[in-house]
Amino acid sequence: MLLGIGHGLLAPPTLAGTVGLIPALAGSAAAVGGLVQQMTGALGGFFVGVFPHHGPVNMVLLMLGWAVCGLAAQLVLFRVVLRR
């Protein structure tokens, strides 16, 4: 339930920010945003299948790895925005 609430609060402003940057390219931006979401989900599903499921430690490490990737992407985004 909390995941659904969080997604509902974060997804609309994110998509609006993606397509609102250059209004003439809104359709292309929405397509690329959807592609990135689908590919990230596919990679996540692949890595969940690759790691052994013998205990919760592997899943915790996988989730921690994805969290670190998200944090790194956010830091790169902040750095790019601050340059402008």
CSV table of N, CA and C in Angstrom, one decimal, residues 2-69:
chain,number,residue,atom,x,y,z
A,2,LEU,N,1.9,1.2,0.8
A,2,LEU,CA,2.8,2.4,0.9
A,2,LEU,C,3.6,2.6,-0.5
A,3,LEU,N,3.9,1.5,-1.1
A,3,LEU,CA,4.6,1.6,-2.4
A,3,LEU,C,3.6,2.3,-3.4
A,4,GLY,N,2.4,1.9,-3.4
A,4,GLY,CA,1.4,2.5,-4.3
A,4,GLY,C,1.2,4.0,-4.0
A,5,ILE,N,1.1,4.3,-2.8
A,5,ILE,CA,1.0,5.8,-2.4
A,5,ILE,C,2.2,6.6,-2.9
A,6,GLY,N,3.4,6.0,-2.6
A,6,GLY,CA,4.6,6.7,-3.0
A,6,GLY,C,4.7,6.8,-4.5
A,7,HIS,N,4.3,5.8,-5.2
A,7,HIS,CA,4.3,5.9,-6.7
A,7,HIS,C,3.3,6.9,-7.2
A,8,GLY,N,2.2,7.0,-6.6
A,8,GLY,CA,1.2,7.9,-7.0
A,8,GLY,C,1.6,9.4,-6.7
A,9,LEU,N,2.4,9.6,-5.7
A,9,LEU,CA,2.8,10.9,-5.3
A,9,LEU,C,4.0,11.3,-6.2
A,10,LEU,N,4.9,10.4,-6.6
A,10,LEU,CA,6.1,10.7,-7.3
A,10,LEU,C,6.0,10.7,-8.8
A,11,ALA,N,5.2,9.8,-9.4
A,11,ALA,CA,5.2,9.6,-10.8
A,11,ALA,C,4.6,10.8,-11.6
A,12,PRO,N,3.5,11.3,-11.2
A,12,PRO,CA,3.0,12.5,-12.0
A,12,PRO,C,3.9,13.7,-12.1
A,13,PRO,N,4.5,14.1,-11.0
A,13,PRO,CA,5.4,15.3,-11.2
A,13,PRO,C,6.7,14.9,-12.0
A,14,THR,N,7.1,13.7,-11.8
A,14,THR,CA,8.3,13.2,-12.6
A,14,THR,C,8.0,13.3,-14.1
A,15,LEU,N,6.9,12.7,-14.5
A,15,LEU,CA,6.5,12.7,-15.9
A,15,LEU,C,6.3,14.1,-16.4
A,16,ALA,N,5.6,14.9,-15.6
A,16,ALA,CA,5.4,16.3,-16.0
A,16,ALA,C,6.8,17.1,-16.2
A,17,GLY,N,7.7,16.8,-15.3
A,17,GLY,CA,9.0,17.4,-15.5
A,17,GLY,C,9.8,16.9,-16.7
A,18,THR,N,9.5,15.6,-17.1
A,18,THR,CA,10.2,15.0,-18.2
A,18,THR,C,9.6,15.6,-19.5
A,19,VAL,N,8.3,15.7,-19.6
A,19,VAL,CA,7.7,16.2,-20.9
A,19,VAL,C,7.6,17.7,-21.0
A,20,GLY,N,7.7,18.4,-19.8
A,20,GLY,CA,7.5,19.8,-19.8
A,20,GLY,C,8.8,20.6,-20.2
A,21,LEU,N,9.9,20.0,-20.3
A,21,LEU,CA,11.2,20.7,-20.6
A,21,LEU,C,11.1,21.4,-21.9
A,22,ILE,N,10.8,20.6,-23.0
A,22,ILE,CA,10.7,21.2,-24.3
A,22,ILE,C,9.3,20.7,-24.8
A,23,PRO,N,8.3,21.6,-24.8
A,23,PRO,CA,6.9,21.2,-25.1
A,23,PRO,C,6.8,20.6,-26.5
A,24,ALA,N,7.6,21.0,-27.5
A,24,ALA,CA,7.5,20.4,-28.8
A,24,ALA,C,7.9,19.0,-28.9
A,25,LEU,N,8.7,18.5,-28.0
A,25,LEU,CA,9.2,17.1,-27.9
A,25,LEU,C,8.5,16.3,-26.8
A,26,ALA,N,7.3,16.7,-26.4
A,26,ALA,CA,6.7,16.1,-25.3
A,26,ALA,C,6.4,14.6,-25.6
A,27,GLY,N,6.0,14.3,-26.8
A,27,GLY,CA,5.7,12.9,-27.1
A,27,GLY,C,6.9,12.0,-27.1
A,28,SER,N,8.0,12.5,-27.6
A,28,SER,CA,9.3,11.8,-27.6
A,28,SER,C,9.8,11.6,-26.2
A,29,ALA,N,9.7,12.7,-25.4
A,29,ALA,CA,10.1,12.6,-24.0
A,29,ALA,C,9.3,11.6,-23.2
A,30,ALA,N,8.0,11.5,-23.5
A,30,ALA,CA,7.2,10.5,-22.8
A,30,ALA,C,7.6,9.1,-23.2
A,31,ALA,N,7.9,8.9,-24.5
A,31,ALA,CA,8.3,7.6,-24.9
A,31,ALA,C,9.6,7.2,-24.3
A,32,VAL,N,10.6,8.1,-24.3
A,32,VAL,CA,11.9,7.8,-23.7
A,32,VAL,C,11.7,7.5,-22.2
A,33,GLY,N,10.9,8.3,-21.5
A,33,GLY,CA,10.7,8.1,-20.1
A,33,GLY,C,10.1,6.7,-19.9
A,34,GLY,N,9.1,6.3,-20.7
A,34,GLY,CA,8.5,5.0,-20.6
A,34,GLY,C,9.5,3.9,-20.9
A,35,LEU,N,10.4,4.1,-21.9
A,35,LEU,CA,11.4,3.1,-22.2
A,35,LEU,C,12.4,2.9,-21.0
A,36,VAL,N,12.8,4.0,-20.4
A,36,VAL,CA,13.7,3.9,-19.3
A,36,VAL,C,13.0,3.2,-18.1
A,37,GLN,N,11.8,3.4,-17.9
A,37,GLN,CA,11.1,2.7,-16.8
A,37,GLN,C,11.0,1.2,-17.1
A,38,GLN,N,10.6,0.9,-18.3
A,38,GLN,CA,10.5,-0.5,-18.7
A,38,GLN,C,11.8,-1.3,-18.6
A,39,MET,N,12.9,-0.6,-19.1
A,39,MET,CA,14.2,-1.3,-19.1
A,39,MET,C,14.8,-1.4,-17.7
A,40,THR,N,14.5,-0.4,-16.9
A,40,THR,CA,14.9,-0.6,-15.5
A,40,THR,C,14.2,-1.7,-14.8
A,41,GLY,N,12.9,-1.8,-15.0
A,41,GLY,CA,12.2,-3.0,-14.5
A,41,GLY,C,12.6,-4.3,-15.0
A,42,ALA,N,13.0,-4.3,-16.3
A,42,ALA,CA,13.5,-5.6,-16.9
A,42,ALA,C,14.8,-6.0,-16.3
A,43,LEU,N,15.7,-5.0,-16.2
A,43,LEU,CA,17.0,-5.3,-15.6
A,43,LEU,C,16.9,-5.7,-14.1
A,44,GLY,N,16.0,-5.1,-13.4
A,44,GLY,CA,15.7,-5.5,-12.0
A,44,GLY,C,15.2,-6.9,-11.9
A,45,GLY,N,14.2,-7.2,-12.8
A,45,GLY,CA,13.7,-8.6,-12.8
A,45,GLY,C,14.8,-9.6,-13.2
A,46,PHE,N,15.6,-9.3,-14.1
A,46,PHE,CA,16.7,-10.2,-14.5
A,46,PHE,C,17.7,-10.4,-13.4
A,47,PHE,N,18.1,-9.4,-12.7
A,47,PHE,CA,19.0,-9.5,-11.6
A,47,PHE,C,18.4,-10.3,-10.4
A,48,VAL,N,17.1,-10.1,-10.2
A,48,VAL,CA,16.4,-10.9,-9.1
A,48,VAL,C,16.5,-12.4,-9.5
A,49,GLY,N,16.3,-12.7,-10.8
A,49,GLY,CA,16.4,-14.1,-11.2
A,49,GLY,C,17.8,-14.7,-11.2
A,50,VAL,N,18.8,-13.8,-11.3
A,50,VAL,CA,20.2,-14.3,-11.4
A,50,VAL,C,20.7,-14.7,-10.0
A,51,PHE,N,20.3,-13.9,-9.0
A,51,PHE,CA,20.9,-14.1,-7.6
A,51,PHE,C,20.2,-15.3,-7.0
A,52,PRO,N,20.9,-16.1,-6.2
A,52,PRO,CA,20.3,-17.2,-5.5
A,52,PRO,C,19.3,-16.7,-4.5
A,53,HIS,N,18.3,-17.5,-4.2
A,53,HIS,CA,17.2,-17.1,-3.3
A,53,HIS,C,17.3,-18.0,-2.0
A,54,HIS,N,18.4,-18.2,-1.5
A,54,HIS,CA,18.6,-19.0,-0.3
A,54,HIS,C,18.4,-18.3,1.0
A,55,GLY,N,18.2,-17.1,1.0
A,55,GLY,CA,18.0,-16.3,2.2
A,55,GLY,C,17.7,-14.8,1.9
A,56,PRO,N,17.4,-14.1,2.9
A,56,PRO,CA,17.0,-12.7,2.7
A,56,PRO,C,18.2,-11.8,2.4
A,57,VAL,N,19.4,-12.3,2.8
A,57,VAL,CA,20.6,-11.4,2.6
A,57,VAL,C,20.9,-11.1,1.2
A,58,ASN,N,20.7,-12.0,0.3
A,58,ASN,CA,20.9,-11.7,-1.2
A,58,ASN,C,19.9,-10.7,-1.7
A,59,MET,N,18.7,-10.8,-1.2
A,59,MET,CA,17.7,-9.8,-1.7
A,59,MET,C,18.0,-8.4,-1.1
A,60,VAL,N,18.4,-8.4,0.2
A,60,VAL,CA,18.8,-7.1,0.8
A,60,VAL,C,20.0,-6.5,0.1
A,61,LEU,N,20.9,-7.3,-0.3
A,61,LEU,CA,22.1,-6.7,-1.1
A,61,LEU,C,21.7,-6.2,-2.4
A,62,LEU,N,20.8,-6.9,-3.1
A,62,LEU,CA,20.3,-6.5,-4.4
A,62,LEU,C,19.5,-5.1,-4.2
A,63,MET,N,18.6,-5.1,-3.2
A,63,MET,CA,17.9,-3.8,-3.0
A,63,MET,C,18.8,-2.7,-2.6
A,64,LEU,N,19.8,-3.0,-1.8
A,64,LEU,CA,20.8,-1.9,-1.5
A,64,LEU,C,21.6,-1.5,-2.7
A,65,GLY,N,21.9,-2.4,-3.6
A,65,GLY,CA,22.6,-2.0,-4.8
A,65,GLY,C,21.8,-1.1,-5.7
A,66,TRP,N,20.5,-1.4,-5.8
A,66,TRP,CA,19.6,-0.5,-6.6
A,66,TRP,C,19.4,0.8,-6.0
A,67,ALA,N,19.4,0.8,-4.6
A,67,ALA,CA,19.3,2.1,-3.9
A,67,ALA,C,20.5,3.0,-4.2
A,68,VAL,N,21.7,2.3,-4.2
A,68,VAL,CA,22.9,3.1,-4.4
A,68,VAL,C,23.0,3.6,-5.9
A,69,CYS,N,22.5,2.8,-6.8
A,69,CYS,CA,22.4,3.3,-8.2
A,69,CYS,C,21.4,4.5,-8.3
